[in-house]
Coordinates of C-alpha atoms in Angstrom, one line a residue:
X1 CA -5.0 -37.0 -69.3
X2 CA -8.7 -37.6 -68.7
X3 CA -11.4 -35.1 -67.8
X4 CA -14.7 -35.8 -66.0
X5 CA -17.5 -33.8 -67.7
X6 CA -20.9 -34.0 -66.1
X7 CA -19.9 -37.3 -64.5
X8 CA -18.6 -38.9 -67.7
X9 CA -14.9 -39.7 -68.4
X10 CA -13.3 -38.3 -71.5
X11 CA -9.8 -38.1 -72.9
X12 CA -8.6 -34.5 -72.7
X13 CA -8.7 -33.9 -76.5
X14 CA -12.2 -35.4 -76.7
X15 CA -13.8 -33.5 -73.8
X16 CA -16.3 -31.0 -75.1
X17 CA -18.5 -28.2 -73.9
X18 CA -21.0 -26.3 -76.0
X19 CA -20.1 -23.1 -77.8
X20 CA -23.1 -21.6 -76.0
X21 CA -21.8 -22.5 -72.5
X22 CA -22.3 -19.4 -70.4
X23 CA -19.0 -20.0 -68.7
X24 CA -17.2 -19.5 -72.0
X25 CA -19.5 -16.8 -73.3
X26 CA -19.8 -14.6 -70.2
X27 CA -17.6 -16.0 -67.4
X28 CA -20.9 -17.2 -65.8
X29 CA -19.4 -19.8 -63.6
X30 CA -17.3 -20.7 -60.6
X31 CA -14.3 -22.9 -59.9
X32 CA -12.4 -24.5 -57.0
X33 CA -8.7 -25.4 -57.0
X34 CA -7.6 -28.2 -54.7
X35 CA -4.2 -29.4 -53.7
X36 CA -3.8 -33.2 -53.9
X37 CA -1.4 -35.1 -51.7
X38 CA -1.0 -38.8 -51.5
X39 CA -4.0 -39.0 -53.7
X40 CA -6.2 -37.1 -51.3
X41 CA -7.8 -33.7 -52.2
X42 CA -7.1 -31.4 -49.2
X43 CA -10.0 -29.7 -47.4
X44 CA -12.4 -31.3 -49.8
X45 CA -15.6 -30.6 -47.8
X46 CA -14.6 -27.0 -47.2
X47 CA -14.1 -26.4 -50.9
X48 CA -17.4 -28.0 -51.8
X49 CA -19.3 -26.0 -49.2
X50 CA -17.8 -22.7 -50.6
X51 CA -18.6 -23.7 -54.1
X52 CA -22.3 -24.5 -53.3
X53 CA -22.7 -21.3 -51.2
X54 CA -21.2 -19.2 -54.0
X55 CA -23.5 -20.9 -56.6
X56 CA -26.5 -20.2 -54.4
X57 CA -25.5 -16.6 -53.9
X58 CA -25.2 -16.2 -57.7
X59 CA -28.7 -17.9 -58.1
X60 CA -27.6 -21.1 -59.7
X61 CA -30.4 -23.8 -59.7
X62 CA -30.2 -27.6 -59.8
X63 CA -26.7 -27.6 -58.5
X64 CA -25.2 -31.2 -58.4
X65 CA -25.0 -32.6 -54.9
X66 CA -21.9 -33.1 -52.9
X67 CA -21.7 -36.8 -53.6
X68 CA -21.8 -36.3 -57.3
X69 CA -19.0 -33.8 -57.1
X70 CA -17.0 -36.2 -54.9
X71 CA -17.5 -39.1 -57.3
X72 CA -16.2 -36.9 -60.2
X73 CA -13.2 -35.8 -58.1
X74 CA -12.4 -39.3 -57.1
X75 CA -12.5 -40.5 -60.7
X76 CA -10.3 -37.6 -61.9
X77 CA -7.6 -38.5 -59.4
X78 CA -7.9 -42.2 -60.1
X79 CA -7.8 -42.0 -63.9
X80 CA -4.9 -39.5 -63.9
X81 CA -3.0 -41.3 -61.1
X82 CA -2.4 -38.1 -59.2
X83 CA -0.4 -38.5 -56.1
X84 CA 0.9 -35.0 -55.6
X85 CA -0.7 -32.4 -57.7
X86 CA -3.5 -30.1 -58.7
X87 CA -7.2 -30.5 -59.2
X88 CA -9.7 -28.0 -60.6
X89 CA -13.5 -28.3 -60.4
X90 CA -15.4 -25.9 -62.7
X91 CA -19.1 -25.2 -62.6
X92 CA -21.0 -23.1 -65.1
X93 CA -24.7 -22.1 -65.4
X94 CA -24.9 -24.2 -68.5
X95 CA -25.9 -23.1 -72.1
X96 CA -27.9 -20.0 -73.0
X97 CA -27.7 -16.5 -74.4
X98 CA -27.4 -13.3 -72.4
X99 CA -31.1 -12.5 -72.5
X100 CA -32.2 -15.9 -71.2
X101 CA -33.7 -15.4 -67.7
X102 CA -31.6 -17.1 -65.0
X103 CA -34.6 -19.1 -63.7
X104 CA -34.7 -20.9 -67.1
X105 CA -31.1 -22.0 -66.9
X106 CA -31.6 -25.1 -64.9
X107 CA -28.9 -27.5 -66.3
X108 CA -25.6 -26.5 -64.9
X109 CA -22.4 -28.0 -66.4
X110 CA -19.3 -29.1 -64.6
X111 CA -16.0 -30.6 -65.3
X112 CA -13.0 -31.8 -63.3
X113 CA -9.3 -31.9 -64.3
X114 CA -6.4 -33.3 -62.3
X115 CA -2.7 -33.5 -62.9
X116 CA 0.5 -34.4 -61.2
X117 CA 2.3 -31.2 -60.1
X118 CA 4.8 -31.6 -57.2
X119 CA 5.4 -28.6 -54.9
X120 CA 8.5 -26.5 -55.2
X121 CA 9.7 -26.7 -51.6
X122 CA 12.3 -23.9 -52.0
X123 CA 9.4 -21.4 -52.1
X124 CA 8.9 -21.8 -48.3
X125 CA 12.6 -21.2 -47.5
X126 CA 13.2 -18.3 -49.9
X127 CA 9.8 -16.7 -50.2
X128 CA 8.4 -14.7 -53.1
X129 CA 8.4 -11.1 -54.2
X130 CA 5.3 -9.0 -55.0
X131 CA 4.1 -5.7 -56.3
X132 CA 1.1 -3.7 -55.3
X133 CA -1.3 -3.5 -58.2
X134 CA -4.0 -1.1 -59.2
X135 CA -7.4 -0.7 -57.4
X136 CA -9.8 -3.3 -59.0
X137 CA -11.6 -5.1 -56.2
X138 CA -15.2 -3.9 -55.5
X139 CA -16.5 -5.1 -52.2
X140 CA -20.0 -4.1 -53.2
X141 CA -20.0 -6.3 -56.3
X142 CA -22.5 -9.3 -56.2
X143 CA -19.5 -11.5 -57.2
X144 CA -17.3 -10.2 -54.5
X145 CA -16.0 -13.1 -52.3
X146 CA -16.8 -15.7 -55.0
X147 CA -14.3 -17.7 -57.0
X148 CA -15.9 -16.8 -60.3
X149 CA -14.7 -17.4 -63.9
X150 CA -14.6 -13.6 -64.3
X151 CA -10.8 -13.6 -63.5
X152 CA -9.4 -11.3 -66.1
X153 CA -8.5 -8.5 -63.6
X154 CA -6.4 -11.0 -61.7
X155 CA -4.8 -12.3 -64.9
X156 CA -3.8 -8.8 -65.9
X157 CA -2.5 -8.0 -62.5
X158 CA -0.5 -11.2 -62.4
X159 CA 0.9 -10.4 -65.9
X160 CA 2.1 -7.0 -64.6
X161 CA 3.9 -8.8 -61.7
X162 CA 5.6 -11.2 -64.1
X163 CA 6.7 -8.4 -66.4
X164 CA 8.4 -6.8 -63.3
X165 CA 10.1 -10.1 -62.5
X166 CA 8.1 -10.9 -59.4
X167 CA 5.7 -13.7 -58.5
X168 CA 2.5 -12.1 -57.2
X169 CA 0.4 -8.9 -57.5
X170 CA -1.3 -7.6 -54.4
X171 CA -4.7 -6.1 -55.4
X172 CA -6.4 -3.0 -53.9
X173 CA -10.1 -2.2 -53.6
X174 CA -11.6 0.6 -55.6
X175 CA -11.2 2.7 -52.4
X176 CA -7.5 2.0 -52.4
X177 CA -7.1 -0.3 -49.4
X178 CA -5.5 -3.8 -49.6
X179 CA -7.7 -6.7 -50.6
X180 CA -5.8 -9.9 -51.6
X181 CA -3.2 -11.3 -53.9
X182 CA -4.1 -12.1 -57.6
X183 CA -4.1 -15.8 -56.6
X184 CA -3.8 -15.6 -52.8
X185 CA -5.0 -14.2 -49.5
X186 CA -2.9 -11.6 -47.8
X187 CA -1.5 -11.5 -44.2
X188 CA 0.8 -9.0 -42.4
X189 CA 2.5 -9.4 -39.1
X190 CA 3.5 -6.5 -37.0
X191 CA 4.7 -6.6 -33.4
X192 CA 3.5 -10.3 -33.2
X193 CA -0.1 -9.5 -34.3
X194 CA -1.4 -11.1 -37.5
X195 CA -3.6 -8.9 -39.7
X196 CA -5.6 -9.6 -42.8
X197 CA -8.2 -7.7 -44.9
X198 CA -11.7 -8.3 -43.5
X199 CA -14.1 -10.2 -45.7
X200 CA -16.2 -7.1 -46.1
X201 CA -13.3 -5.5 -48.0
X202 CA -13.8 -8.1 -50.8
X203 CA -11.2 -10.8 -50.5
X204 CA -12.1 -14.4 -51.3
X205 CA -13.0 -16.3 -48.1
X206 CA -10.0 -18.6 -48.7
X207 CA -9.9 -22.1 -47.3
X208 CA -6.3 -21.7 -46.1
X209 CA -7.1 -18.2 -44.9
X210 CA -9.7 -19.6 -42.6
X211 CA -7.3 -22.4 -41.5
X212 CA -4.6 -19.8 -40.6
X213 CA -7.0 -17.7 -38.5
X214 CA -8.2 -20.8 -36.6
X215 CA -4.7 -22.2 -36.2
X216 CA -3.2 -18.9 -35.1
X217 CA -5.8 -18.7 -32.3
X218 CA -4.9 -22.2 -31.2
X219 CA -1.3 -21.2 -31.1
X220 CA -2.1 -18.3 -28.9
X221 CA -1.5 -15.7 -31.6
X222 CA -3.6 -12.6 -32.1
X223 CA -5.4 -12.2 -35.4
X224 CA -7.1 -9.0 -36.6
X225 CA -9.4 -8.8 -39.6
X226 CA -9.7 -5.2 -40.6
X227 CA -9.1 -2.6 -43.3
X228 CA -5.4 -2.5 -44.3
X229 CA -3.7 0.4 -46.2
X230 CA -0.9 -0.1 -48.7
X231 CA 1.7 1.7 -46.5
X232 CA 1.2 -1.0 -43.9
X233 CA 3.0 -3.5 -46.1
X234 CA 6.3 -1.5 -45.6
X235 CA 5.6 -1.2 -41.9
X236 CA 5.1 -4.9 -41.4
X237 CA 7.7 -7.3 -39.8
X238 CA 6.4 -10.1 -42.0
X239 CA 4.1 -10.7 -45.0
X240 CA 2.8 -14.0 -46.0
X241 CA 0.2 -15.3 -48.5
X242 CA -2.0 -18.3 -48.6
X243 CA -3.8 -20.4 -51.2
X244 CA -5.0 -23.9 -51.6
X245 CA -2.2 -24.9 -54.0
X246 CA 0.7 -23.8 -51.9
X247 CA -0.7 -23.5 -48.4
X248 CA 1.2 -20.8 -46.4
X249 CA 4.2 -19.1 -48.1
X250 CA 6.3 -16.1 -47.3
X251 CA 6.5 -12.8 -49.2
X252 CA 9.9 -11.2 -48.5
X253 CA 9.8 -8.2 -50.8
X254 CA 7.0 -5.7 -51.9
X255 CA 7.6 -3.1 -54.6
X256 CA 11.3 -3.7 -54.5
X257 CA 11.5 -3.1 -50.7
X258 CA 12.4 -5.9 -48.3
X259 CA 9.8 -6.9 -45.8
X260 CA 11.4 -7.0 -42.3
X261 CA 14.8 -8.6 -42.7
X262 CA 14.1 -9.9 -46.2
X263 CA 13.7 -13.5 -45.1
X264 CA 10.7 -15.5 -43.9
X265 CA 9.8 -14.4 -40.3
X266 CA 9.2 -16.5 -37.2
X267 CA 5.4 -16.3 -37.2
X268 CA 5.3 -17.2 -40.9
X269 CA 7.7 -20.2 -40.3
X270 CA 5.6 -21.3 -37.4
X271 CA 2.4 -21.4 -39.5
X272 CA 4.2 -23.2 -42.4
X273 CA 5.2 -25.9 -40.0
X274 CA 1.7 -26.2 -38.7
X275 CA 0.4 -26.3 -42.2
X276 CA 2.7 -29.2 -43.2
X277 CA 1.4 -31.1 -40.1
X278 CA -2.2 -30.4 -41.1
X279 CA -1.5 -31.7 -44.6
X280 CA -0.1 -34.9 -43.1
X281 CA -3.3 -35.3 -41.0
X282 CA -5.5 -34.7 -44.0
X283 CA -3.7 -37.4 -46.1
X284 CA -4.5 -40.0 -43.4
X285 CA -8.2 -39.9 -44.2
X286 CA -10.0 -41.5 -47.1
X287 CA -12.8 -39.8 -49.2

């Protein structure tokens, strides 16, 4: 496998970053994960806009421009011959110790990896199971809503889920309300109304989250972005999750209790069908 590091192509075992890279030292960086289908990175522009906006929010300077990122992404897909798979773009603030003023860190570092990883289609028919994890999301944190490398809370929550034999952990805020999944955005459906935690509660402004909200409105469905409490998971008729790797996928059990009838619900299935159509449209374009 080949990696693209700061625009240069390397074999995976030869790719290097400095031991003083702040991404490795302090988690001082950001990343974007893309789904690739038919060799096309889905929602490429939306991902790059989010990355740059997050970098600006966190006071990065001299951020590579969109065209440079696109060239690196194109090269990673081409060199690794990815048709259906995964791509990750990582951006760090570069090299420097903790005491170095941010304004002096003007040489960001980025790398792109891409690999073949076909989707497991039974996920959409069977759904996943989840637990509600501990309160860790802080809506007031300056990193809230960014896809930062400071991902250890999510990793630990996901490990808790795996130890309990389920696939996802639903995170709560420090105030106890629902925030998001460890690797996904969260949606509930009750009486035909779709509800999701508002962005001011700390979830990532997910690419597929935004697509769901827009598409649901186009389909004549009502969407509410608000504060959601944990007990609402067990009152919901349907629960579904979203992320860029999998799109829209059902959650049929939370904390050992079935959601609704324990099978993917009609609203979820309708959005999954719409998502598959959107992917087909995306793959007709070039980049």
